[in-house]
Coordinates of C-alpha atoms in Angstrom, one line a residue:
Chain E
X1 CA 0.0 0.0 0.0
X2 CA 0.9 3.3 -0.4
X3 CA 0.2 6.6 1.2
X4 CA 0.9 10.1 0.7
X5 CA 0.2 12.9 2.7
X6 CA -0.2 16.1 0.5
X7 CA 0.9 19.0 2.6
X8 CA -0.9 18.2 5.7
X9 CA -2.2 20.5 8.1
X10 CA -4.2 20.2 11.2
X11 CA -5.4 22.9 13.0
X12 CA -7.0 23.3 16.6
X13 CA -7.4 25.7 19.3
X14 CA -6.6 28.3 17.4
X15 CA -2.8 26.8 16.4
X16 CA -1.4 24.6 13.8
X17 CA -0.7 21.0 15.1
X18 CA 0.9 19.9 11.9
X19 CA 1.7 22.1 9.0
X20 CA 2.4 21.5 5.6
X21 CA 3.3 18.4 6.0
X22 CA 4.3 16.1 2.6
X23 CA 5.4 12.1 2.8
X24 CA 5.0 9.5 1.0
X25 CA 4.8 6.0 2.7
X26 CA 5.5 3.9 -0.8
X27 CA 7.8 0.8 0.1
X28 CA 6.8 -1.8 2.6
X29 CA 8.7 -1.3 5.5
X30 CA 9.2 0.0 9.4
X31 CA 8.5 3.5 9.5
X32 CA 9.7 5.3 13.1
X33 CA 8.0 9.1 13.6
X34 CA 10.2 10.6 16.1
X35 CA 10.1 14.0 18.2
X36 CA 9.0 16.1 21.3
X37 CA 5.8 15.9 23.0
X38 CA 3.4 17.7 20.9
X39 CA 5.2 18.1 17.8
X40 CA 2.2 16.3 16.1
X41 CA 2.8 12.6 15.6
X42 CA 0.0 11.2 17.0
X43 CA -2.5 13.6 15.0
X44 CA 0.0 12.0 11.7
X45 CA -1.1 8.9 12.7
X46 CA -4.9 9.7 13.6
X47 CA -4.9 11.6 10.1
X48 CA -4.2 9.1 8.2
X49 CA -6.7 6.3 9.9
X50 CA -8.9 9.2 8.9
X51 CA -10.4 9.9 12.9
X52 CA -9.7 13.2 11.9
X53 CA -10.0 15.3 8.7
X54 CA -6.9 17.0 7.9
X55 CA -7.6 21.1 7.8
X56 CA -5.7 21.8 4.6
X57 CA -4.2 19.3 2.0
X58 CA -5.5 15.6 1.2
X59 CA -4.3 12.0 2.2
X60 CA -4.0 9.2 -0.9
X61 CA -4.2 5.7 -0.3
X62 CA -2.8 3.7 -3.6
X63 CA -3.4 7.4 -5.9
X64 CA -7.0 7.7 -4.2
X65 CA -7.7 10.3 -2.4
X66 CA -8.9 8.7 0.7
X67 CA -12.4 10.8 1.0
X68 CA -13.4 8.9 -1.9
X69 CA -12.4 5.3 0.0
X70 CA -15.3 4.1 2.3
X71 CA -13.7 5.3 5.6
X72 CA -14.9 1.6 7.4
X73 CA -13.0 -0.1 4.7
X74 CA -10.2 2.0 5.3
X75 CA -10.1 1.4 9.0
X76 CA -9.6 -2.1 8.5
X77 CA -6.9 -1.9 5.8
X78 CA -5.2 0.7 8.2
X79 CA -5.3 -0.6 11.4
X80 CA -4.4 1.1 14.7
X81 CA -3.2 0.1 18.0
X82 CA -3.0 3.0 21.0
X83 CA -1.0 3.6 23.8
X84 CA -2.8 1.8 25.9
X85 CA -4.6 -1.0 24.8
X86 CA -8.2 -0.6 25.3
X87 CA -9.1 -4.1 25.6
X88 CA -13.3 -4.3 26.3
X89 CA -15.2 -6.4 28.7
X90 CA -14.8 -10.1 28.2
X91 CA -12.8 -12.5 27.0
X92 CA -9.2 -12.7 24.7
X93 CA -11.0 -14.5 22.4
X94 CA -14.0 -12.0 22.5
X95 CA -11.6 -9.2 21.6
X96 CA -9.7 -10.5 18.9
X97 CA -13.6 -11.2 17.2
X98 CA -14.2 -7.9 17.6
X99 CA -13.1 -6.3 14.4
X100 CA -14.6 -9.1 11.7
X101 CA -17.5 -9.1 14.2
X102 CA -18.7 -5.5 13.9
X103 CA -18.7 -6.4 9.9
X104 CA -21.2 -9.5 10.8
X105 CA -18.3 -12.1 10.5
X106 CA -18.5 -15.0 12.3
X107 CA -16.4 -18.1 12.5
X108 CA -13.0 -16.5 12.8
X109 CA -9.8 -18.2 14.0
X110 CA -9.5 -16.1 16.9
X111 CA -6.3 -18.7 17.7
X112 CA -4.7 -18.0 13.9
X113 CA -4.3 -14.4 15.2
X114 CA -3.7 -15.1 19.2
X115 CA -0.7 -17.2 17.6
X116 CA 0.9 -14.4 15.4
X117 CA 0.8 -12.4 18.6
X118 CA 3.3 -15.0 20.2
X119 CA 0.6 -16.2 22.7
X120 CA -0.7 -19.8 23.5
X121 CA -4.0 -20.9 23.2
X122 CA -4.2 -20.7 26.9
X123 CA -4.8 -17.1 26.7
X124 CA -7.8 -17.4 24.5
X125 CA -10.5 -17.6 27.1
X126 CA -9.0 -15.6 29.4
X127 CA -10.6 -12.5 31.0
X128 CA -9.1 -9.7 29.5
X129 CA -9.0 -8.0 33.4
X130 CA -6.1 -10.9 34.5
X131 CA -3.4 -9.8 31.3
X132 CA 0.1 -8.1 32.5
X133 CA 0.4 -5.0 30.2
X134 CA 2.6 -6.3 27.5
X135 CA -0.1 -9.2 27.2
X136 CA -2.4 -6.6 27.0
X137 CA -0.8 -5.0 23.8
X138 CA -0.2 -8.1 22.1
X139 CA -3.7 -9.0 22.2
X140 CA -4.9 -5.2 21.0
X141 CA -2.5 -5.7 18.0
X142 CA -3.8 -9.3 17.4
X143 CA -7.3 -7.4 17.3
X144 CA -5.7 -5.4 14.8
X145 CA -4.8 -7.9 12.7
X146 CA -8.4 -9.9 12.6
X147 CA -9.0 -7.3 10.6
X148 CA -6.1 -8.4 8.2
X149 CA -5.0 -4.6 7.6
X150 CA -2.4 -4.1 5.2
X151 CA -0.5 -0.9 7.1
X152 CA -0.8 -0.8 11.3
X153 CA -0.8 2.3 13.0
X154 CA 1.0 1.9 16.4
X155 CA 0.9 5.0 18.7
X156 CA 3.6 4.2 21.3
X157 CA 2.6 0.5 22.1
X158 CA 5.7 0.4 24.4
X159 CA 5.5 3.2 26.4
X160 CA 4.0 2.3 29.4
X161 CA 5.8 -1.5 29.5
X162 CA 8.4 -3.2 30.6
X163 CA 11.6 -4.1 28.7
X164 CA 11.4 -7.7 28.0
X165 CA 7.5 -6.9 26.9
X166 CA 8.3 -4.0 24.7
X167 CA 11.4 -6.3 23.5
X168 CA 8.7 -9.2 22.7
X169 CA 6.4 -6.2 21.1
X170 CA 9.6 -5.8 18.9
X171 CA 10.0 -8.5 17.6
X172 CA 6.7 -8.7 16.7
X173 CA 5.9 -5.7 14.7
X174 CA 9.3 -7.1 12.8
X175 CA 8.1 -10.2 12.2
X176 CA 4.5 -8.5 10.8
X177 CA 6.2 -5.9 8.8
X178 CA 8.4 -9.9 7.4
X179 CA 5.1 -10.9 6.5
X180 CA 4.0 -7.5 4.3
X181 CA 2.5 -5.2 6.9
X182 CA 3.9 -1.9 6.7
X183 CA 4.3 -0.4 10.3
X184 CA 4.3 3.4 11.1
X185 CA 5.4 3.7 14.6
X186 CA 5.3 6.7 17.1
X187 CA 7.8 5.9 19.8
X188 CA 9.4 8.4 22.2
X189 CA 12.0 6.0 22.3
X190 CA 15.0 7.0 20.8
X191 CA 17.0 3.8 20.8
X192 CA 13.9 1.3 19.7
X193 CA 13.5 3.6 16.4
X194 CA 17.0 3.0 16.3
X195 CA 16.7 -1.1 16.4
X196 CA 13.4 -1.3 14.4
X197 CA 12.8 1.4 11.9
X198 CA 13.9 1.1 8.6
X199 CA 12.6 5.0 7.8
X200 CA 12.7 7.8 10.5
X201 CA 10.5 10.8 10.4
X202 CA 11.1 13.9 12.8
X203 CA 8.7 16.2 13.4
X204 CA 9.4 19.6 15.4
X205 CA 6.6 21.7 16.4
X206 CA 4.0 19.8 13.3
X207 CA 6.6 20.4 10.9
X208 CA 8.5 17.4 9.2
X209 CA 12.0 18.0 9.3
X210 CA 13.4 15.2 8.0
X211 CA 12.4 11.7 6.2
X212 CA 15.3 9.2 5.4
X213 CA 16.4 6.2 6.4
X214 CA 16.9 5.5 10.1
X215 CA 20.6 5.2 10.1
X216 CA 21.4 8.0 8.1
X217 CA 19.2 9.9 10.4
X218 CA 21.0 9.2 13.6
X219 CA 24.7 9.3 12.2
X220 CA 24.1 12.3 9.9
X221 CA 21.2 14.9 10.7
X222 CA 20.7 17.2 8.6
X223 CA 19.1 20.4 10.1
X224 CA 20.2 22.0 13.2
X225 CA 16.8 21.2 15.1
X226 CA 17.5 17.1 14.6
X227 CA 20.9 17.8 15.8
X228 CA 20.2 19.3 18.8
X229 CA 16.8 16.9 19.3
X230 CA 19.1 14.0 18.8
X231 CA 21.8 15.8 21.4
X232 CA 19.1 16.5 23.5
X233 CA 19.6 19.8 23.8
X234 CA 16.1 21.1 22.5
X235 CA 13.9 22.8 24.9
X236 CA 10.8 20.1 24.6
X237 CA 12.9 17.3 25.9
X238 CA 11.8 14.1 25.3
X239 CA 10.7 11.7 28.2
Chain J
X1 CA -58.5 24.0 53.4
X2 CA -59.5 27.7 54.3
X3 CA -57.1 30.6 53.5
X4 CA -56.3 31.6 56.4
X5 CA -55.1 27.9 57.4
X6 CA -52.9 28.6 54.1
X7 CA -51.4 31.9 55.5
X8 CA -50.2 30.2 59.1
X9 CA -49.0 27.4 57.1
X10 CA -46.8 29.9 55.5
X11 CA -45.1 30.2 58.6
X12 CA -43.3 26.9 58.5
X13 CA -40.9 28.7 55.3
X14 CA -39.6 30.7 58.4
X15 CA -38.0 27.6 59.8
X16 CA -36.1 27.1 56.6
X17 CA -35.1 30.9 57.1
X18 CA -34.3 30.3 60.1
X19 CA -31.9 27.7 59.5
X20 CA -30.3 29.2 56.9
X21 CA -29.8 32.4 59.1
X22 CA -28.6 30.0 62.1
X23 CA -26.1 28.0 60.1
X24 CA -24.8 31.0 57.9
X25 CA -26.1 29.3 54.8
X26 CA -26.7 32.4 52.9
X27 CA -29.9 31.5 51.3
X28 CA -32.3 33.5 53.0
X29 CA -33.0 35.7 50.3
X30 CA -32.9 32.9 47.7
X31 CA -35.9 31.0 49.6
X32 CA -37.9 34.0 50.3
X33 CA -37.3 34.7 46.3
X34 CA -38.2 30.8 46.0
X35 CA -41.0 31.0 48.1
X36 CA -42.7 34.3 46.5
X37 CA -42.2 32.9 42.6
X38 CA -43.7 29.7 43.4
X39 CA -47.0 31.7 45.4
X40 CA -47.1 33.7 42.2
X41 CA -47.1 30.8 39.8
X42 CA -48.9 28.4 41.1
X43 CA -51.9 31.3 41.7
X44 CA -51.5 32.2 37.9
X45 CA -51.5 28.4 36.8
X46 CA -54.4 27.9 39.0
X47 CA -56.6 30.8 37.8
X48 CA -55.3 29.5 33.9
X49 CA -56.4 26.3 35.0
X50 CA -59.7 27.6 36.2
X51 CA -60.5 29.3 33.0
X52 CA -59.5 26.2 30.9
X53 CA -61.2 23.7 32.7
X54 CA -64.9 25.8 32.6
X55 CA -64.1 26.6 28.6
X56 CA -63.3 22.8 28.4
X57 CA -62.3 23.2 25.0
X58 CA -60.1 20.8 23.4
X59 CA -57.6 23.2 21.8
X60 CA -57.1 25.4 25.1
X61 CA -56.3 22.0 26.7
X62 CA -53.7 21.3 24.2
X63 CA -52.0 24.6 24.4
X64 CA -51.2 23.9 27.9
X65 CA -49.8 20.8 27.3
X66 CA -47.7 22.0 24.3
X67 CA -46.4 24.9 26.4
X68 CA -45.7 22.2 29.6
X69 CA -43.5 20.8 27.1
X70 CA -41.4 23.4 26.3
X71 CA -40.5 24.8 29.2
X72 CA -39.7 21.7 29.7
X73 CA -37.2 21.0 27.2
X74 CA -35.9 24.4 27.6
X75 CA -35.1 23.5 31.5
X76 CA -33.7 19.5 30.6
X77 CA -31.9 21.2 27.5
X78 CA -29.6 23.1 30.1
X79 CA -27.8 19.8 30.3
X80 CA -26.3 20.2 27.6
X81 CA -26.0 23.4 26.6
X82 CA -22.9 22.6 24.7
X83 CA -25.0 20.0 22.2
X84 CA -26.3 21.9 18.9
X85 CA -30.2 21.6 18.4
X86 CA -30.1 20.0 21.9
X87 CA -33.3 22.0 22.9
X88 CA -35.3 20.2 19.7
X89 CA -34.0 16.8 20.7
X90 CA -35.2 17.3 24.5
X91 CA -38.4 18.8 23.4
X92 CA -39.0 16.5 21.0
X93 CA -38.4 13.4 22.7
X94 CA -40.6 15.1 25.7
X95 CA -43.1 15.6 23.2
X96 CA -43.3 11.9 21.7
X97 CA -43.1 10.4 25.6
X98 CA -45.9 12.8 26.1
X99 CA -48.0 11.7 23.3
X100 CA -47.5 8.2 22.9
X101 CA -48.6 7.5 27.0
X102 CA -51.4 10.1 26.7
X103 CA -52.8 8.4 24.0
X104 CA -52.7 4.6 25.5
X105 CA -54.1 6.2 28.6
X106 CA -57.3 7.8 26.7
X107 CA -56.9 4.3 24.2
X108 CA -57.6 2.0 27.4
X109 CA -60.3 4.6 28.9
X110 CA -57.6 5.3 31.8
X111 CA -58.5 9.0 31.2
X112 CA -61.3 10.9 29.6
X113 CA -59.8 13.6 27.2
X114 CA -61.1 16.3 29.6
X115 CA -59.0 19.1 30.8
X116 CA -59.4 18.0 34.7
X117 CA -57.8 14.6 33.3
X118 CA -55.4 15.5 30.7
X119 CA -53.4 18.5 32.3
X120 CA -52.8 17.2 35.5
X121 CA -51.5 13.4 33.8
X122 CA -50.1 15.5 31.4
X123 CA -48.0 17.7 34.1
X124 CA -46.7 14.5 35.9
X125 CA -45.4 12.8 32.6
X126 CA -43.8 15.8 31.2
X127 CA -42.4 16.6 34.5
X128 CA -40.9 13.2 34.8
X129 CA -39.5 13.1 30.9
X130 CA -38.2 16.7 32.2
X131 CA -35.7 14.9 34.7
X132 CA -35.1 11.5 33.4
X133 CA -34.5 12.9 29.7
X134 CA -31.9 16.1 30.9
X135 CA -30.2 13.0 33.4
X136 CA -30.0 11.0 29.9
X137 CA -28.2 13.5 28.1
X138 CA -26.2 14.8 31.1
X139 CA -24.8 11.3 31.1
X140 CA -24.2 11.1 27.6
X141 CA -22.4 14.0 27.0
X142 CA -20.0 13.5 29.9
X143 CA -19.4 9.6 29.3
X144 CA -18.2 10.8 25.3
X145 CA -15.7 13.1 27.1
X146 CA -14.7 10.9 29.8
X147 CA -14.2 8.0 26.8
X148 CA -12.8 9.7 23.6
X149 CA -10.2 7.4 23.6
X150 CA -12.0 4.6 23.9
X151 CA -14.4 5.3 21.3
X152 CA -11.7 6.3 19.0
X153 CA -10.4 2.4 19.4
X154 CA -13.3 1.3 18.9
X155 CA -14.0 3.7 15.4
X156 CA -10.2 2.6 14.4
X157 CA -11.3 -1.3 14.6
X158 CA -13.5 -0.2 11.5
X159 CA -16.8 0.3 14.3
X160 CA -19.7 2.5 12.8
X161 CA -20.6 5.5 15.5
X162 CA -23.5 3.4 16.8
X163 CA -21.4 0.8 17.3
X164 CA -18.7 2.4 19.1
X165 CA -21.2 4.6 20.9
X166 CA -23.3 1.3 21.7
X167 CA -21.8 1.3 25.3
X168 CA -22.5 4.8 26.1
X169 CA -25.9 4.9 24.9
X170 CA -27.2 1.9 27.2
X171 CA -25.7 3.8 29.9
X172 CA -27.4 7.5 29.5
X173 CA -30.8 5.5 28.7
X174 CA -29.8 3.3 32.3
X175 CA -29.0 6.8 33.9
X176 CA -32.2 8.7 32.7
X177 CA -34.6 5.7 33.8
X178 CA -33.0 4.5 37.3
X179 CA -34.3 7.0 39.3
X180 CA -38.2 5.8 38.4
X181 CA -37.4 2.1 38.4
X182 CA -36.0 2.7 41.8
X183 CA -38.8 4.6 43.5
X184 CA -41.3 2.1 41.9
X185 CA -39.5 -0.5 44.2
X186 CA -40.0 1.4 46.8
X187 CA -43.6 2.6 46.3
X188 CA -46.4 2.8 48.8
X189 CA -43.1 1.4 51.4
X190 CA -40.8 4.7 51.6
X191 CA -43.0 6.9 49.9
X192 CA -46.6 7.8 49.4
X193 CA -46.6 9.5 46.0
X194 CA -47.6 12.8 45.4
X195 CA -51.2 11.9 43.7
X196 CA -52.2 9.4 45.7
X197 CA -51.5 11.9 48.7
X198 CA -53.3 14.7 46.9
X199 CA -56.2 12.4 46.5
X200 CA -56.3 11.2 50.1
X201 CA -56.3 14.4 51.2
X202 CA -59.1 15.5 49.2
X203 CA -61.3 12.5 50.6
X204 CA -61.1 9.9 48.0
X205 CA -61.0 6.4 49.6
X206 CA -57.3 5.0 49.6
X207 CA -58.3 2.1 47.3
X208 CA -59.3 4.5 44.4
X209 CA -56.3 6.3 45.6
X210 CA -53.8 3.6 45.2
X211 CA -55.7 2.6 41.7
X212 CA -54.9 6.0 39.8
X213 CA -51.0 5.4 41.8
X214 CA -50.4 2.4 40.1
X215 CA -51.5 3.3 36.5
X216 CA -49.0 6.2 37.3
X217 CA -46.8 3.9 37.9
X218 CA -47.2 2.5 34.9
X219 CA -47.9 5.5 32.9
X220 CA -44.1 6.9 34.3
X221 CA -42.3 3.4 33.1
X222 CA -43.3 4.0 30.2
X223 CA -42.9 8.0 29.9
X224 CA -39.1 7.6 31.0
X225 CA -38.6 5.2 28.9
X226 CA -39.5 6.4 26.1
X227 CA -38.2 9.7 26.6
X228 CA -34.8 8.6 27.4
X229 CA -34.4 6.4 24.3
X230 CA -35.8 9.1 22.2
X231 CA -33.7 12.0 23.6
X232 CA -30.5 9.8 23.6
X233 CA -30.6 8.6 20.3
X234 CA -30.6 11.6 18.5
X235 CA -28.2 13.3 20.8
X236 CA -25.3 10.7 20.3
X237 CA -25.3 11.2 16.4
X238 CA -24.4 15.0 17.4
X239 CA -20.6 13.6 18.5
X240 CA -19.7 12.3 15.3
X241 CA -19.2 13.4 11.9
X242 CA -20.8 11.2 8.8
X243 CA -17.4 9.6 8.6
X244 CA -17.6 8.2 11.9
X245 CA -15.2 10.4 13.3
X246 CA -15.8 11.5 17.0
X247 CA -16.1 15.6 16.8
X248 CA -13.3 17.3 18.5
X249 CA -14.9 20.7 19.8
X250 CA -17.3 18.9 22.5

């Protein structure tokens, strides 16, 4: 699949949250959006699962704009996972149904996608209330992927988890981005775009400063602002 | 009861002034205030009613209900001032409650469409879709806040608004109806309802009394009901766009 974000811009509360913004996601790979708190990558990645309109500019899924793609459809071809994992009442199993299920699907192998997460069969009946956090995720991204998307959409899945779980997370979203899902990743988390991203993004104050690949990012930055970002010297540190 | 019974009884708002002067409360004024408005009002209403019953003409006992039911929906709309057209939806959802449990009533020969009947059932139905249908939307509009991001997990799983409103709704429709489903438990045990009071007091024999109680009872199952689901409905469709995106501005 392949997106491209025409100059961008999303506006609230009477300032820009990104601005002009232009990317094109085009080759199947890990893509990493880096920067400060507020610098707009979160809104990047509600933009393009189309949860919000973007003020100025237009979004194109495969040359189509995407107001002319059935926003539903597009939800399930662009998949997203949050921060935190929202998991609702009930059972493993129950969640991971969810997606298909809201379409009027039935009969799905709940296990096919329990397993692709990295987690045994034991977990399927399990209340959702008794899963550690980094369960947690794995089971929101295997709710994800019911819905056999062909980009995911993951706002910080590590954040709030341990290493070894955001290791095993990972590993996972290499292993899914192996089998042809492209990943765009927010992470705060310098070192994991490092290990994982293939493509790093940086956004300053909703502007995209850069867009190359994520080791010629990291050894070479180009403008002054990625420099000191990457030094840690900018003002909106990151966490 | 004779009017100079009426005047002594008067009396007893002292010992709420009182209080309130005692405890430093600071409402005097407001309950003096309270007290005088609802003097004046209720000797306005009663002369209006007074008039309307002895013309007993259909059309003057429809005006009073239709303006019962506006001022109500302008009071229930205040909870959610925020919500665009939020007055129509309150009003109208009033409105439908209003006219689908009159109708039944009068349908089953309950009530006789008479202005003595049809104001005073009226009053107690729209005064109940009042409360349970600005509780409703209170509800709603605060759970939407208190759940964006939930919702918007929901919406990103490829949910339709309803769908990913589904939990919200059943809980401003819950919210808007408890508070009749739990004093119908308690009934005739805790509390002796304001009609069947008002009847008892004007001599009608407690049987007849309890009677007219329980088709209120009825009548107000319904009203909430119906009045909730209404008001709620249409409200919930006012937090999302046509692409099922949750609005941002609430």
């Amino acid at each position: 699949m392949e997106i491209e974000l025409k100059n961008i811009s999303y506006f609230r509360d009477g300032k820009y949250i990104l601005k002009n913004v232009y990317f094109k996601f085009e080759k199947n790979g890990i893509y990493t959006v880096i920067g400060p708190s507020g610098a707009g990558k979160s809104t990047m990645l509600k933009l393009i699962n189309r949860l919000i309109e973007p003020t100025e500019g237009a979004i194109f899924i495969n040359g189509v704009e995407y107001k002319n793609i059935d926003v539903i459809l597009l939800r399930r071809k662009i998949g997203m996972v949050f921060q935190r994992p929202f998991l609702f009442e009930g059972t493993v199993k129950e969640n991971i149904e969810l997606g298909p299920f809201l379409r009027g699907e039935k009969n799905i192998d709940a296990l096919f996608y329990l397993e692709a997460v990295g987690l045994s069969k034991d977990y399927l009946f399990k209340d959702v209330n008794n899963l550690s956090g980094g369960e947690a995720q794995r089971v929101s991204i295997a709710r994800a992927l019911a819905n056999s998307p062909e980009v995911l959409l993951l706002d910080e899945p590590t954040s709030s988890l341990d290493p070894t779980s955001a290791s095993i997370i990972e590993e996972l979203i290499k292993r899914l981005n192996r089998e042809g899902i492209m990943v765009i990743l927010v992470t705060h988390n310098m070192e994991q775009a490092k290990r994982i991203g293939d493509y790093t993004l940086f956004l300053y104050k909703g502007e995209l400063i850069e867009a190359r690949k994520t080791g010629e990012f990291f050894e070479n930055p180009i403008s002054e602002v990625s420099m000191l970002f990457l030094k840690g010297k900018l003002k909106e540190m990151i966490k | 009861m004779s009017t100079s019974s009426l005047i002594f009884a008067s009396s007893l708002v002292f010992v709420a002034v009182f209080i309130s002067y005692y405890q430093k409360l600071g409402i005097e004024k407001e309950i003096i205030i309270g007290t005088a408005r609802a003097v004046f009002q209720l000797m306005v209403v009663g002369y209006i009613l007074h008039y309307i019953f002895s013309a007993n003409n259909a059309l003057f006992t429809l005006a009073m209900v239709a303006v019962m039911i506006l001022v109500a929906g302008d009071n229930a709309s205040k909870r959610g001032k925020e919500i665009p057209k939020i007055f129509y939806y309150v009003t109208f959802s009033i409105a439908v409650s209003a006219a689908v449990t009159l109708s039944l009533l009068i349908l089953f020969g309950n009530i006789k469409f008479e202005p003595q009947q049809v104001i005073p059932v009226s009053g107690m139905i729209i005064g109940n879709s009042m409360v349970a249908s600005g509780l409703s939307v209170s509800r709603l509009k605060d759970e939407i806040k208190n759940r964006q991001e939930e919702i918007e997990a929901y919406l990103a799983l490829g949910a339709t608004s309803r769908q990913a409103a589904q939990k919200v709704i059943k809980m401003s429709i819950k919210t808007g109806m408890m508070p009749t489903v739990d004093s119908m438990k308690t009934l005739g045990i805790v509390q002796l309802p304001g009609m069947m009071t008002g009847l008892i007091l004007g001599g009608v024999d407690p049987i007849t009394a309890v009677k007219y109680q329980i088709m209120v009872t009825f009548m107000l199952a319904s009203t909430v009901a119906i009045s909730c689901f209404t008001v709620t409905f249409l409200t919930y469709r006012t937090f999302f766009t046509k692409q099922h995106q949750l609005r941002q501005a609430f």
